[in-house]
Amino acid sequence: MHLLLVEDDQQLVALLQPQLEKAGYAVDVAVNGTDGEYRGNEDIYDLAILDLGLPEKNGLEVLRSWRAAKNRLPVIILTARDAWHEKVDGFKAGADDYLPKPFHVEELLVRISALLHRVRQQPGGMLVVRGLSLDEDRQTVTVDDSKETFELTGTEYRMLRYFFLHPDRILSKSRLMEHVYDFDSDKDSNVIEVYVKRLRNKLGNNLIETRRGQGYIFKSHL
Ligand code: CA
């Protein structure tokens, strides 16, 4: 999962970014509205957290421009406390959710998770595909038949979650890289092969199919 954080408050970014990454998201930061708008149109993000008070172009303008361009990126806006008109304007501009500042990071995390589930029409807290349950809080996966539970490393978890949310379609290595790592990570696509192999070792060989030259398919049924 790849998040775009559009926020000019450096202190808040320094607080949020590591916690979002710890929760298993790859995070890119834009510190002004112009850059935020541009990046939000890149079609690699699963969700944006958008501050409204931004230099160069405010958050509402950014959001309106995305929506005018039929960009449906799920967006949580960060509003000033008690500024009810910001919430109204934000929803009218196409926001999916809002959070008044200051907020607890835990609340932002549950709102991100809830919105991602809503977008994918999956129930919250647990992702279930093909007899496997992915526990998002514990970052573990359980085989429903044997009740065997596997712990996942951060990268394994991010990859498996992306597979769970995008079953039955070809996912290229570069797409997986974008969602499993952030922009600053070392981008060696062999790493993807290594992690697919590790997931197969844990969960069985026929779960993830290799399409030579194209990528991988996570199969929701045999
Ligand atoms: Ca701001």
Short mmCIF file of C-alpha atoms and ligand atoms in Angstrom, two decimals:
data_model
loop_
_atom_site.label_atom_id
_atom_site.label_comp_id
_atom_site.label_asym_id
_atom_site.label_seq_id
_atom_site.Cartn_x
_atom_site.Cartn_y
_atom_site.Cartn_z
CA MET A 1 0.00 0.00 0.00
CA HIS A 2 1.37 3.32 -1.04
CA LEU A 3 0.27 6.52 0.68
CA LEU A 4 0.73 10.11 -0.39
CA LEU A 5 1.06 12.53 2.51
CA VAL A 6 0.56 16.16 1.47
CA GLU A 7 1.55 18.23 4.48
CA ASP A 8 3.75 21.30 4.92
CA ASP A 9 4.17 21.00 8.69
CA GLN A 10 7.62 19.40 8.97
CA GLN A 11 7.15 18.42 12.59
CA LEU A 12 3.93 16.62 11.83
CA VAL A 13 5.54 14.83 8.86
CA ALA A 14 8.46 13.77 11.06
CA LEU A 15 5.96 12.33 13.54
CA LEU A 16 3.61 10.70 11.04
CA GLN A 17 5.90 9.21 8.43
CA PRO A 18 7.70 6.66 10.64
CA GLN A 19 4.45 5.59 12.28
CA LEU A 20 2.73 5.09 8.94
CA GLU A 21 5.71 3.09 7.71
CA LYS A 22 5.69 1.02 10.88
CA ALA A 23 2.04 0.26 10.18
CA GLY A 24 3.11 -1.21 6.86
CA TYR A 25 2.57 1.62 4.38
CA ALA A 26 5.04 2.99 1.88
CA VAL A 27 4.84 6.78 2.25
CA ASP A 28 5.74 9.65 -0.07
CA VAL A 29 5.57 13.22 1.15
CA ALA A 30 4.69 16.38 -0.77
CA VAL A 31 5.22 19.64 1.12
CA ASN A 32 3.17 21.99 -1.07
CA GLY A 33 -0.04 21.89 -3.07
CA THR A 34 1.56 21.99 -6.51
CA ASP A 35 3.76 18.96 -5.88
CA GLY A 36 0.91 17.20 -4.06
CA GLU A 37 -1.48 17.69 -6.97
CA TYR A 38 1.10 16.42 -9.46
CA ARG A 39 1.98 13.32 -7.47
CA GLY A 40 -1.64 12.50 -6.72
CA ASN A 41 -2.21 12.16 -10.46
CA GLU A 42 0.58 9.59 -10.84
CA ASP A 43 -1.79 6.66 -10.32
CA ILE A 44 0.45 4.72 -7.97
CA TYR A 45 -1.14 5.69 -4.66
CA ASP A 46 -3.83 3.85 -2.76
CA LEU A 47 -4.79 6.80 -0.60
CA ALA A 48 -3.84 10.42 0.09
CA ILE A 49 -3.75 12.30 3.36
CA LEU A 50 -4.25 15.91 2.38
CA ASP A 51 -3.73 18.94 4.59
CA LEU A 52 -5.94 21.88 3.60
CA GLY A 53 -3.63 24.75 4.54
CA LEU A 54 -0.77 24.34 2.08
CA PRO A 55 1.66 26.72 0.37
CA GLU A 56 1.34 27.40 -3.38
CA LYS A 57 -2.04 25.72 -3.76
CA ASN A 58 -4.41 24.93 -0.92
CA GLY A 59 -5.72 21.45 -0.26
CA LEU A 60 -9.25 22.19 -1.45
CA GLU A 61 -7.97 23.37 -4.83
CA VAL A 62 -5.78 20.26 -5.08
CA LEU A 63 -8.74 18.02 -4.31
CA ARG A 64 -11.07 19.83 -6.74
CA SER A 65 -8.48 19.53 -9.47
CA TRP A 66 -8.08 15.77 -8.88
CA ARG A 67 -11.83 15.21 -8.95
CA ALA A 68 -12.29 17.42 -12.02
CA ALA A 69 -9.75 15.17 -13.76
CA LYS A 70 -11.81 12.08 -12.70
CA ASN A 71 -9.05 11.05 -10.31
CA ARG A 72 -10.81 8.94 -7.66
CA LEU A 73 -7.85 8.57 -5.29
CA PRO A 74 -9.29 8.00 -1.78
CA VAL A 75 -8.60 11.16 0.25
CA ILE A 76 -8.59 11.93 3.97
CA ILE A 77 -8.38 15.67 4.58
CA LEU A 78 -6.76 17.18 7.65
CA THR A 79 -8.86 20.12 8.86
CA ALA A 80 -8.46 22.75 11.56
CA ARG A 81 -10.28 21.93 14.78
CA ASP A 82 -13.83 23.30 14.94
CA ALA A 83 -13.69 24.62 11.38
CA TRP A 84 -16.98 22.99 10.36
CA HIS A 85 -17.00 24.85 7.04
CA GLU A 86 -13.71 23.14 6.08
CA LYS A 87 -15.35 19.75 6.51
CA VAL A 88 -18.35 20.80 4.43
CA ASP A 89 -16.17 22.31 1.71
CA GLY A 90 -13.90 19.28 1.82
CA PHE A 91 -16.73 16.78 1.35
CA LYS A 92 -18.22 18.92 -1.42
CA ALA A 93 -14.84 18.90 -3.13
CA GLY A 94 -14.78 15.09 -3.01
CA ALA A 95 -13.03 14.10 0.24
CA ASP A 96 -13.80 10.60 1.54
CA ASP A 97 -13.08 11.33 5.19
CA TYR A 98 -11.64 14.04 7.41
CA LEU A 99 -9.67 14.32 10.61
CA PRO A 100 -9.47 17.52 12.68
CA LYS A 101 -6.04 18.61 13.92
CA PRO A 102 -4.55 17.84 16.35
CA PHE A 103 -5.26 14.11 16.23
CA HIS A 104 -3.87 10.88 17.60
CA VAL A 105 -1.89 8.88 15.06
CA GLU A 106 -3.91 5.80 16.08
CA GLU A 107 -7.07 7.52 14.86
CA LEU A 108 -5.50 8.34 11.52
CA LEU A 109 -4.37 4.70 11.17
CA VAL A 110 -7.85 3.29 11.76
CA ARG A 111 -9.37 5.82 9.36
CA ILE A 112 -6.85 4.89 6.67
CA SER A 113 -7.55 1.20 7.19
CA ALA A 114 -11.34 1.73 7.21
CA LEU A 115 -11.23 3.82 4.04
CA LEU A 116 -9.03 1.29 2.21
CA HIS A 117 -11.44 -1.47 3.16
CA ARG A 118 -14.44 0.59 2.09
CA VAL A 119 -12.82 1.26 -1.28
CA ARG A 120 -12.09 -2.46 -1.76
CA GLN A 121 -15.39 -3.50 -0.18
CA GLN A 122 -13.69 -5.73 2.37
CA PRO A 123 -14.69 -5.85 6.05
CA GLY A 124 -12.34 -4.07 8.49
CA GLY A 125 -9.47 -5.48 10.54
CA MET A 126 -9.10 -8.76 8.66
CA LEU A 127 -8.63 -9.60 5.01
CA VAL A 128 -9.91 -13.01 3.96
CA VAL A 129 -9.09 -14.61 0.62
CA ARG A 130 -9.10 -18.28 -0.30
CA GLY A 131 -9.05 -19.76 3.18
CA LEU A 132 -6.37 -17.39 4.37
CA SER A 133 -6.97 -14.64 6.90
CA LEU A 134 -4.59 -11.72 7.06
CA ASP A 135 -4.66 -10.02 10.45
CA GLU A 136 -3.77 -6.38 9.88
CA ASP A 137 -3.16 -5.54 13.53
CA ARG A 138 -0.84 -8.45 14.24
CA GLN A 139 0.59 -8.66 10.71
CA THR A 140 0.09 -12.42 10.65
CA VAL A 141 -1.63 -14.79 8.25
CA THR A 142 -3.69 -17.79 9.34
CA VAL A 143 -4.58 -20.83 7.25
CA ASP A 144 -8.26 -21.33 8.11
CA ASP A 145 -8.26 -25.13 7.66
CA SER A 146 -5.21 -26.00 9.73
CA LYS A 147 -5.50 -22.95 12.02
CA GLU A 148 -1.78 -22.53 11.50
CA THR A 149 -0.66 -18.91 11.94
CA PHE A 150 2.47 -17.45 10.36
CA GLU A 151 4.26 -14.32 11.46
CA LEU A 152 5.21 -12.06 8.56
CA THR A 153 8.11 -9.67 8.19
CA GLY A 154 7.21 -6.08 7.28
CA THR A 155 7.93 -6.64 3.60
CA GLU A 156 6.13 -9.99 3.46
CA TYR A 157 3.12 -8.39 5.09
CA ARG A 158 3.02 -5.43 2.71
CA MET A 159 3.34 -7.70 -0.28
CA LEU A 160 0.71 -10.17 0.88
CA ARG A 161 -1.71 -7.38 1.72
CA TYR A 162 -1.29 -5.95 -1.76
CA PHE A 163 -1.95 -9.38 -3.26
CA PHE A 164 -5.04 -9.82 -1.06
CA LEU A 165 -6.46 -6.49 -2.21
CA HIS A 166 -5.71 -7.15 -5.88
CA PRO A 167 -6.49 -10.82 -6.50
CA ASP A 168 -6.79 -12.47 -9.92
CA ARG A 169 -4.94 -9.88 -11.91
CA ILE A 170 -1.42 -9.64 -13.25
CA LEU A 171 0.77 -7.53 -11.00
CA SER A 172 4.08 -6.59 -12.54
CA LYS A 173 7.26 -6.59 -10.51
CA SER A 174 7.56 -2.82 -10.87
CA ARG A 175 4.02 -2.34 -9.59
CA LEU A 176 4.73 -4.58 -6.62
CA MET A 177 7.94 -2.65 -5.96
CA GLU A 178 6.03 0.63 -5.85
CA HIS A 179 3.60 -0.70 -3.31
CA VAL A 180 5.93 -2.69 -1.15
CA TYR A 181 8.72 -0.13 -0.92
CA ASP A 182 8.85 3.64 -0.74
CA PHE A 183 10.81 5.76 -3.20
CA ASP A 184 13.92 5.87 -1.07
CA SER A 185 14.40 2.13 -0.90
CA ASP A 186 16.88 0.26 -3.00
CA LYS A 187 14.91 -0.86 -6.04
CA ASP A 188 16.15 -4.26 -7.08
CA SER A 189 13.32 -6.24 -8.65
CA ASN A 190 15.03 -9.52 -7.69
CA VAL A 191 13.85 -8.71 -4.20
CA ILE A 192 10.28 -9.28 -5.36
CA GLU A 193 11.19 -12.80 -6.52
CA VAL A 194 12.78 -13.51 -3.16
CA TYR A 195 9.68 -12.42 -1.27
CA VAL A 196 7.27 -14.28 -3.55
CA LYS A 197 9.34 -17.39 -2.87
CA ARG A 198 9.17 -16.80 0.86
CA LEU A 199 5.39 -16.43 0.74
CA ARG A 200 5.12 -19.63 -1.30
CA ASN A 201 7.26 -21.48 1.22
CA LYS A 202 4.91 -20.41 3.99
CA LEU A 203 1.58 -20.71 2.23
CA GLY A 204 1.98 -23.16 -0.62
CA ASN A 205 3.21 -23.07 -4.18
CA ASN A 206 -0.07 -22.68 -6.04
CA LEU A 207 -1.15 -19.47 -4.36
CA ILE A 208 0.89 -17.09 -6.47
CA GLU A 209 1.29 -17.87 -10.14
CA THR A 210 4.25 -16.61 -12.16
CA ARG A 211 3.52 -15.12 -15.58
CA ARG A 212 6.85 -15.03 -17.30
CA GLY A 213 7.76 -11.54 -18.45
CA GLN A 214 4.53 -10.10 -17.04
CA GLY A 215 4.51 -10.57 -13.30
CA TYR A 216 2.46 -12.50 -10.74
CA ILE A 217 -1.17 -13.41 -10.14
CA PHE A 218 -2.54 -14.03 -6.67
CA LYS A 219 -5.33 -16.52 -7.24
CA SER A 220 -8.46 -16.13 -5.13
CA HIS A 221 -9.51 -19.72 -6.04
CA LEU A 222 -7.88 -22.79 -7.55
CA CA B 1 -0.58 23.21 6.81
#
